Short mmCIF file of C-alpha atoms and ligand atoms in Angstrom, two decimals:
data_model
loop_
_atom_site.label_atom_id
_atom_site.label_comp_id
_atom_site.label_asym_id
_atom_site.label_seq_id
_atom_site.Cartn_x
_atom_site.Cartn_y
_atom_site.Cartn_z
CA UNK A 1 -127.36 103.42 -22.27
CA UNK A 2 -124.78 102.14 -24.98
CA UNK A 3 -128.08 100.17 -27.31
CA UNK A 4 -125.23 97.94 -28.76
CA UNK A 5 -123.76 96.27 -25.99
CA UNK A 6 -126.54 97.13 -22.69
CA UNK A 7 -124.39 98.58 -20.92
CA UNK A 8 -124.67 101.96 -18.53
CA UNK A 9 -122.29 104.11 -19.86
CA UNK A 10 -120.89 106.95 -17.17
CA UNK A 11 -121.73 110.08 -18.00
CA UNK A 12 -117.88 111.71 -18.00
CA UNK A 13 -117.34 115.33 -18.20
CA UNK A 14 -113.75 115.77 -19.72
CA UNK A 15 -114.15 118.14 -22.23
CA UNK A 16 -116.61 120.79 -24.00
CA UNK A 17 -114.91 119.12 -27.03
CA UNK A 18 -116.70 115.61 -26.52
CA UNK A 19 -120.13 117.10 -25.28
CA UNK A 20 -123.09 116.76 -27.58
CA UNK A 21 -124.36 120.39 -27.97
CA UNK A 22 -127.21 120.07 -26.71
CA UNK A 23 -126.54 118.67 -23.85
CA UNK A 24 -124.42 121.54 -22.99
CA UNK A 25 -126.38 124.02 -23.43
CA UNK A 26 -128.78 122.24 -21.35
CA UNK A 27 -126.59 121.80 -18.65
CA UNK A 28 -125.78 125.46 -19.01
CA UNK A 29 -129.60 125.81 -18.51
CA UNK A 30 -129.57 123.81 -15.81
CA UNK A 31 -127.15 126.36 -14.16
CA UNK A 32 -129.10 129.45 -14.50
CA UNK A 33 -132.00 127.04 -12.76
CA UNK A 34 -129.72 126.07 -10.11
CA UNK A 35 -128.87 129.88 -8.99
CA UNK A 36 -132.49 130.71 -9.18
CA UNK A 37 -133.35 127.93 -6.64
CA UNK A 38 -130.28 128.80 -4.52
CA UNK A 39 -129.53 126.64 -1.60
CA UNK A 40 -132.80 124.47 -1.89
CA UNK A 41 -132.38 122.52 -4.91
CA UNK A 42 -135.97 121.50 -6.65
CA UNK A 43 -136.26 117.58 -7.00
CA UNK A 44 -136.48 118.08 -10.70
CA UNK A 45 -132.65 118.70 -10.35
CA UNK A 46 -131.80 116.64 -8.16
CA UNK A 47 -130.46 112.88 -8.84
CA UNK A 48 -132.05 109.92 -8.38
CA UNK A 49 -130.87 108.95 -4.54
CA UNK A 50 -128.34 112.08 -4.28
CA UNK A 51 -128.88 111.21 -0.86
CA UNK A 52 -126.73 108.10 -0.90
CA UNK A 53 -124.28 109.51 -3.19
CA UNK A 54 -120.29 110.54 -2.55
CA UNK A 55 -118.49 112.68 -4.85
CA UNK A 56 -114.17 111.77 -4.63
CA UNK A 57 -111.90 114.81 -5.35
CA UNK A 58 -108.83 114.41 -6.10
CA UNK A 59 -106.03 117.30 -6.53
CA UNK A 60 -102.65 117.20 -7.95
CA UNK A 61 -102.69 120.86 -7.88
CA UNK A 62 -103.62 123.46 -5.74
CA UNK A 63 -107.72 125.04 -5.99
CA UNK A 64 -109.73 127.23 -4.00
CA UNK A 65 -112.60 127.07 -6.02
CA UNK A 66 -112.92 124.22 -7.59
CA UNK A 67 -112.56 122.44 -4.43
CA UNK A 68 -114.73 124.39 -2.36
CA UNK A 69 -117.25 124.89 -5.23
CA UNK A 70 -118.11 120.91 -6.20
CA UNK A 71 -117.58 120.48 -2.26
CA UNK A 72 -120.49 122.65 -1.97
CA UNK A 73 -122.38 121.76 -4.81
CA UNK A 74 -122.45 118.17 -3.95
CA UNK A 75 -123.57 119.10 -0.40
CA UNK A 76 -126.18 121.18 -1.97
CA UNK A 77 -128.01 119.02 -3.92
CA UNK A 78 -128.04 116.50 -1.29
CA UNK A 79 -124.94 114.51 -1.39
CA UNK A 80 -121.27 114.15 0.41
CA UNK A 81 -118.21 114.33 -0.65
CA UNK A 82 -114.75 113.06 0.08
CA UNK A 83 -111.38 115.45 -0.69
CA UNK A 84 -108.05 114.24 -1.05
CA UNK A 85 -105.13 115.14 -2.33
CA UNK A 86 -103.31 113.12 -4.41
CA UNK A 87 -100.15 112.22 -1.99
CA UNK A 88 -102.51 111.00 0.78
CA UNK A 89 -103.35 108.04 -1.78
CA UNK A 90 -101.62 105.46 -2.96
CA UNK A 91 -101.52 107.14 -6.18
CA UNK A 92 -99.01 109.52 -5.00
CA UNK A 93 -96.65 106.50 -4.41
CA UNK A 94 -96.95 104.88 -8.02
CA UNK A 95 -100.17 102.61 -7.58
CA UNK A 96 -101.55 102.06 -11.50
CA UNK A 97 -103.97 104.59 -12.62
CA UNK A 98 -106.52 101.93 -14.09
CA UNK A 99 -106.40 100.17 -10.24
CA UNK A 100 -107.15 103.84 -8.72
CA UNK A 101 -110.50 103.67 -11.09
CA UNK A 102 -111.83 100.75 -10.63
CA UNK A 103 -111.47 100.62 -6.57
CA UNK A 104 -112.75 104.26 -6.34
CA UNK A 105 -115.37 102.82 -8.68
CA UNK A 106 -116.35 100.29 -6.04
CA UNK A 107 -117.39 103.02 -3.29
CA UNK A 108 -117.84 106.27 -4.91
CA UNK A 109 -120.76 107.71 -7.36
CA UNK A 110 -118.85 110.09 -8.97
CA UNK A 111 -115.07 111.55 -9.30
CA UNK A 112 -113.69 114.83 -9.95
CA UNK A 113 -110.03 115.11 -10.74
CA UNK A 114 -107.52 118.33 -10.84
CA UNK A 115 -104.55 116.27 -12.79
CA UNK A 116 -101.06 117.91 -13.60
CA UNK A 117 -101.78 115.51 -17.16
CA UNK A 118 -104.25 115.23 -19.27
CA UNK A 119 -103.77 111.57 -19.86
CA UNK A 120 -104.23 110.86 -15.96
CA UNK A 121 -107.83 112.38 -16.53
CA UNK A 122 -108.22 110.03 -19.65
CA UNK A 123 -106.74 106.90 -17.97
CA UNK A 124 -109.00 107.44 -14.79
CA UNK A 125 -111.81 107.99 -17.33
CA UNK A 126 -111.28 104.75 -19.57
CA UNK A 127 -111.25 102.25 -16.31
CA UNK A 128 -113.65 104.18 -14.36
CA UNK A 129 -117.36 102.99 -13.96
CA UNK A 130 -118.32 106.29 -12.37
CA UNK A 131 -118.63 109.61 -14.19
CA UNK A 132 -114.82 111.13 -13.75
CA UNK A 133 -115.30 114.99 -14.24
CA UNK A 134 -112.48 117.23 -15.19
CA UNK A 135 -111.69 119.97 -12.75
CA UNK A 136 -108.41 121.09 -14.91
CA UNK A 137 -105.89 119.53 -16.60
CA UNK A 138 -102.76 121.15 -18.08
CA UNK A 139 -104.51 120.90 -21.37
CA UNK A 140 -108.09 122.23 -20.54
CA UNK A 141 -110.65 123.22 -17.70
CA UNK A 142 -114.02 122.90 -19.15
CA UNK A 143 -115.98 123.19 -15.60
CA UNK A 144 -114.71 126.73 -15.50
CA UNK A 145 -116.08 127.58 -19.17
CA UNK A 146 -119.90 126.32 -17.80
CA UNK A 147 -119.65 129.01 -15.15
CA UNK A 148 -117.77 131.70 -17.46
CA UNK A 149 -120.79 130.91 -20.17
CA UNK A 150 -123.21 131.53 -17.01
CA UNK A 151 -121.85 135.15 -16.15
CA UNK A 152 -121.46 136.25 -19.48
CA UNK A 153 -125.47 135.52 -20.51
CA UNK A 154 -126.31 136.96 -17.32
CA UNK A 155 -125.45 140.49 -18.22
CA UNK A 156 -125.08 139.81 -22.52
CA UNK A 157 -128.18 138.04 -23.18
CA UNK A 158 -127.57 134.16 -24.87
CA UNK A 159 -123.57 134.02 -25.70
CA UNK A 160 -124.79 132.27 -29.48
CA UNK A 161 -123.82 135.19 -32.31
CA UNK A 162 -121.34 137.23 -29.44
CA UNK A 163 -118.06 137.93 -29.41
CA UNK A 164 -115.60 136.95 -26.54
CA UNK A 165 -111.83 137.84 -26.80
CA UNK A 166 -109.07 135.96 -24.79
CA UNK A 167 -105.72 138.07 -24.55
CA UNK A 168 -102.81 136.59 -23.29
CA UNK A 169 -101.36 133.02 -23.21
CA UNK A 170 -102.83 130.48 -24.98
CA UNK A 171 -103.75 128.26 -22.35
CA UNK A 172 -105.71 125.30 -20.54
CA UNK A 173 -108.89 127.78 -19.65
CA UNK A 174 -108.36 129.14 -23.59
CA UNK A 175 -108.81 125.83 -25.19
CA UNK A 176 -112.35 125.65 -23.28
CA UNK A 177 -113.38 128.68 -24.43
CA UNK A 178 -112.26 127.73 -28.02
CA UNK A 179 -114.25 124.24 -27.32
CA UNK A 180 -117.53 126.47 -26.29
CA UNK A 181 -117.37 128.59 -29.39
CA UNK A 182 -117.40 125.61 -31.41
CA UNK A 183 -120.33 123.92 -29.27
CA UNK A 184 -122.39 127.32 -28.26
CA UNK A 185 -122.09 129.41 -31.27
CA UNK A 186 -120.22 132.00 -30.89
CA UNK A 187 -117.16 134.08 -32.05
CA UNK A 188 -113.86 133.40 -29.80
CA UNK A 189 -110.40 135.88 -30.67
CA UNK A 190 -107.90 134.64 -29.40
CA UNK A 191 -104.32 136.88 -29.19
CA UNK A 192 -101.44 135.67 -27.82
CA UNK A 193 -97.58 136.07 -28.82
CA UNK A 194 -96.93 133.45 -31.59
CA UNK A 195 -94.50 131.65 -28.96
CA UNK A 196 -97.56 131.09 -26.88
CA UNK A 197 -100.54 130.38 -29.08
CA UNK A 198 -103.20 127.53 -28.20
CA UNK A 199 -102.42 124.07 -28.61
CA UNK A 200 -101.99 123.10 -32.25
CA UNK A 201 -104.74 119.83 -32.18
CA UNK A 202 -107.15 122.46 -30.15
CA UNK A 203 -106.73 124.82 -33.17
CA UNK A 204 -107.33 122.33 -35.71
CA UNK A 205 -110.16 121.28 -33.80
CA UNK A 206 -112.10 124.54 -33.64
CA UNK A 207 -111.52 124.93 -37.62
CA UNK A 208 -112.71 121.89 -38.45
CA UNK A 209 -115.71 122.27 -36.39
CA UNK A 210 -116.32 125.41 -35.73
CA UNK A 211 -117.91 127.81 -38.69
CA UNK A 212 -115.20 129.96 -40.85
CA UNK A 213 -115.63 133.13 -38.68
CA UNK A 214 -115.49 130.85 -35.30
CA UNK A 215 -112.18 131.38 -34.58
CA UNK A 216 -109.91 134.54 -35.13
CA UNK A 217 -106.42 134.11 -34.18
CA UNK A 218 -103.87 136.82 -33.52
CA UNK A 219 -101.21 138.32 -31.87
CA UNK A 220 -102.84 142.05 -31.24
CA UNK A 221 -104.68 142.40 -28.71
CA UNK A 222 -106.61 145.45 -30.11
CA UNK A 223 -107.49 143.86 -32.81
CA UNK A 224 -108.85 140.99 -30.96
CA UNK A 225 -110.97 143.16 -28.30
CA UNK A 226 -112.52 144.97 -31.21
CA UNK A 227 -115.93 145.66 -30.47
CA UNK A 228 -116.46 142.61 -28.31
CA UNK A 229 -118.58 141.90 -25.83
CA UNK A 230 -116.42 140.53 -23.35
CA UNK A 231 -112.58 140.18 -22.52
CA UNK A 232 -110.97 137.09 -20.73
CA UNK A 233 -107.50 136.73 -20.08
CA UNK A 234 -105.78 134.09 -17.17
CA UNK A 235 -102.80 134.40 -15.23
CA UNK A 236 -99.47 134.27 -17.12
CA UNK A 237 -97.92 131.35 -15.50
CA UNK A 238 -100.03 128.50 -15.14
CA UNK A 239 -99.46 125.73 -12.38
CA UNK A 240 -96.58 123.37 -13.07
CA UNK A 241 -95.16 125.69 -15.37
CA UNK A 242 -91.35 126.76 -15.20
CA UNK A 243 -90.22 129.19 -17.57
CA UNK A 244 -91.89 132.50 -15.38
CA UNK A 245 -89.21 134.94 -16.82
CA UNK A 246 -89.96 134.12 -20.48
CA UNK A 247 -93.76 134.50 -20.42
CA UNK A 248 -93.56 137.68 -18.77
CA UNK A 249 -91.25 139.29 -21.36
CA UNK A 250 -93.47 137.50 -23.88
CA UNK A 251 -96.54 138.29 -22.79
CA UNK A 252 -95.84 141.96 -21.77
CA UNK A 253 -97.57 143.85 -24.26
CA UNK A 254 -100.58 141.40 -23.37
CA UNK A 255 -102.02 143.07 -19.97
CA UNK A 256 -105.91 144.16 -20.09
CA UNK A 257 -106.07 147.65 -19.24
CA UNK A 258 -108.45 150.13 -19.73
CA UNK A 259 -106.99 151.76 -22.69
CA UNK A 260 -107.26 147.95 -24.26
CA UNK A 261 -111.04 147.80 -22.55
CA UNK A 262 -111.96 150.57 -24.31
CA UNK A 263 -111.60 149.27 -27.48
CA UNK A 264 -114.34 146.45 -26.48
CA UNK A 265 -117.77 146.82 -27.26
CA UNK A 266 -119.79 149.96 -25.17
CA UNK A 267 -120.78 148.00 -21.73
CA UNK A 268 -118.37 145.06 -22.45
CA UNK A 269 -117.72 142.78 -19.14
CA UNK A 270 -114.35 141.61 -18.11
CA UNK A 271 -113.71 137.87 -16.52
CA UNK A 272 -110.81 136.55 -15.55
CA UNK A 273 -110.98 132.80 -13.68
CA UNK A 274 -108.96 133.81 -10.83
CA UNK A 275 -106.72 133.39 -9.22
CA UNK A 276 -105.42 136.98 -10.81
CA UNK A 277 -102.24 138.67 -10.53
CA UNK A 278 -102.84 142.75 -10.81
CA UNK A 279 -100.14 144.18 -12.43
CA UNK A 280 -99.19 141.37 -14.81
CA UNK A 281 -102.59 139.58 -17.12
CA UNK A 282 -105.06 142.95 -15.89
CA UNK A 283 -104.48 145.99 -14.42
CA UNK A 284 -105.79 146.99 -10.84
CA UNK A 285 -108.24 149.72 -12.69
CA UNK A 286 -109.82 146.73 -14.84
CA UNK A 287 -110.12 143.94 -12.42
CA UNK A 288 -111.19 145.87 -9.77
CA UNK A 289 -113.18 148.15 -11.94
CA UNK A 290 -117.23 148.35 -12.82
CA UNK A 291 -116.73 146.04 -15.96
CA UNK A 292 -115.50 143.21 -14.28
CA UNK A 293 -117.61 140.70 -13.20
CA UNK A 294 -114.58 138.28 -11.60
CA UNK A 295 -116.80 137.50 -8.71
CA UNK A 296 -120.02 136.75 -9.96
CA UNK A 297 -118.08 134.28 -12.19
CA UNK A 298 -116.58 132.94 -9.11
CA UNK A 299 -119.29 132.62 -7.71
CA UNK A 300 -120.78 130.99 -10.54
CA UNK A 301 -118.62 127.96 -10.24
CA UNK A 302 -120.69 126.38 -7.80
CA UNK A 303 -123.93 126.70 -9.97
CA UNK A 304 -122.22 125.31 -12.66
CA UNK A 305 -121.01 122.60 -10.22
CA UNK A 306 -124.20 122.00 -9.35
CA UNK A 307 -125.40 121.63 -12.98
CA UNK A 308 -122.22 119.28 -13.73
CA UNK A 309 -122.98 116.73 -11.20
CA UNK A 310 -126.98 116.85 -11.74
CA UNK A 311 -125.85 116.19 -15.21
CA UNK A 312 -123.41 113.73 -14.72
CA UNK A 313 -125.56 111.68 -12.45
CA UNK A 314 -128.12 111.33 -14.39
CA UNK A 315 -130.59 114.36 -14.65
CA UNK A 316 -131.68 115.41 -18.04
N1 CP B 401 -110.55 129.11 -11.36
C1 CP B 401 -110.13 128.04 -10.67
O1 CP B 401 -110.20 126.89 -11.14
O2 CP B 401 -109.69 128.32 -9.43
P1 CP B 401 -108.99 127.33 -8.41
O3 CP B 401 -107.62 127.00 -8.95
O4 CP B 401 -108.93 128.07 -7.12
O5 CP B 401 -109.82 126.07 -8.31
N1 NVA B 402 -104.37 128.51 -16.27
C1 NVA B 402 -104.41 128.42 -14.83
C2 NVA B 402 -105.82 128.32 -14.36
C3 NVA B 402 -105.99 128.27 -12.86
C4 NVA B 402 -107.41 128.07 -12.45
C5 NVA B 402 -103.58 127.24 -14.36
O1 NVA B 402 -103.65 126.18 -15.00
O2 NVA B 402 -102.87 127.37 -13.37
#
């Protein structure tokens, strides 16, 4: 409830960034609740009336699982759900943003929205009356992070005071992470070639709220593994993007492999979002090796889904 005007504000998840901590780490809470409960989620969890509640998805890009994951999730807790991609709307054909808001806003309870740009997100955001949750943008995917921060304090203990390197590009699912460090408390190294570091505003960000020893950024990836508890890197070429060739001479020198693994701290896990291309980002041996923990954080997703929504629709 906004006290100065009365209103109901929705409760939008677009970014770690814009989260009060506390409520993130609560939600992240709520996650490692949700798996314990499994399929039968407590009422304490679930919304008020989940029962008469529809989740819309919309894609502009291809998922596996963050489609299948909220689909779930929503279904789970006791809800339905609608899935659409974006050309079987009238969105796909030009119809205003703001318009697409407020008339899902009329029969839905809450959106989720894969977007190609970040200001779609935003502009469905600003004229919605529904929570709009972010389910990646090319600028950040902070639904994946929840999950990530999930798997890594299921083997690492509470991720506050750890240290979690990201080798390779500089991307969406790296400017979450930096977000989280900020908002969790924790130590995020970051190397990438210089061509390809994280966005400039989501750098300045995490300095000037993060703590001085937040943030390392770099461009070797041994130095950034050093001694750290886990290792995240992301595919190469992200969705929409076009210059393949370049990135892959770029970011070369940038695949996790064991030799780079063992560097990391003794028992250090591996996580990688998926989807994963062996051979470029992480070698066969590490992905498919006993530090990696790719499918428990996949299958993570939907508890953090789960968490999201209870969040978003109104569970404390
Ligand atoms: N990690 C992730 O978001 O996967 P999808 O693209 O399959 O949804
Ligand atoms: N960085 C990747 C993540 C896919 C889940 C992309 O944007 O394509």
């Amino acid at each position: 409830m906004d006290a100065r005007v009365g209103l109901k504000l929705p409760r939008h998840f677009l970014d770690l960034s814009q989260i009060d901590a506390r409520i993130l780490r609560r939600v992240v809470d709520m996650a490692h609740e949700m798996k314990k409960a499994g399929k039968r989620v407590p009422k304490s969890l679930r919304p008020k009336d989940i029962e008469d509640m529809v989740l819309v998805m919309i894609f502009e890009k291809p998922s596996t699982r963050t489609r299948v994951s909220f689909d779930v999730a929503m279904r789970q807790l006791g809800g339905q759900t609608i899935g659409l991609n974006h050309t079987d709307t009238q969105l796909g054909r030009g119809e205003p943003i703001s318009d697409t808001a407020k008339v899902l806003s009329r029969y839905a309870d809450a959106m989720m929205v894969r977007a190609n740009a970040h200001a779609t997100l935003l502009e469905l955001a600003e004229h919605a009356t529904i929570p709009v949750i972010n389910g990646l943008t090319d600028v950040s995917h902070p639904c994946q992070i929840i999950a990530d921060i999930l798997t890594f304090e299921e083997t690492k203990g509470v991720i506050a005071g750890k240290t979690v390197a990201w080798v390779g590009d500089g991307n969406n699912v790296a400017a979450s992470w930096m977000h989280a460090a900020v908002k969790f408390g924790f130590q995020i190294r970051v190397a990438t070639p210089a061509q390809l570091k994280p966005d400039a505003d989501v750098i300045a960000w995490t300095k000037a709220e993060g703590k001085p020893d937040t943030l390392v950024l770099t461009d070797d990836p041994a130095e950034a593994v050093k001694g750290a508890e886990c290792v995240v890197t992301d595919t190469w070429i992200s969705m929409g993007q076009t210059d393949g060739p370049r990135r892959k001479q770029l970011l070369g020198p940038y695949e996790v492999d064991q030799t780079l693994m063992g560097r990391a701290a003794k028992g250090a896990i591996f996580m990688h979002c998926l989807p994963a291309y062996r051979g470029h980002e992480v070698s066969a041996e590490v992905i498919d090796g006993p530090q990696s923990v790719i499918f428990d954080e996949a299958e993570n997703r939907l508890h953090a889904q789960k968490a999201i929504l209870a969040w978003c629709l109104g569970v404390d």
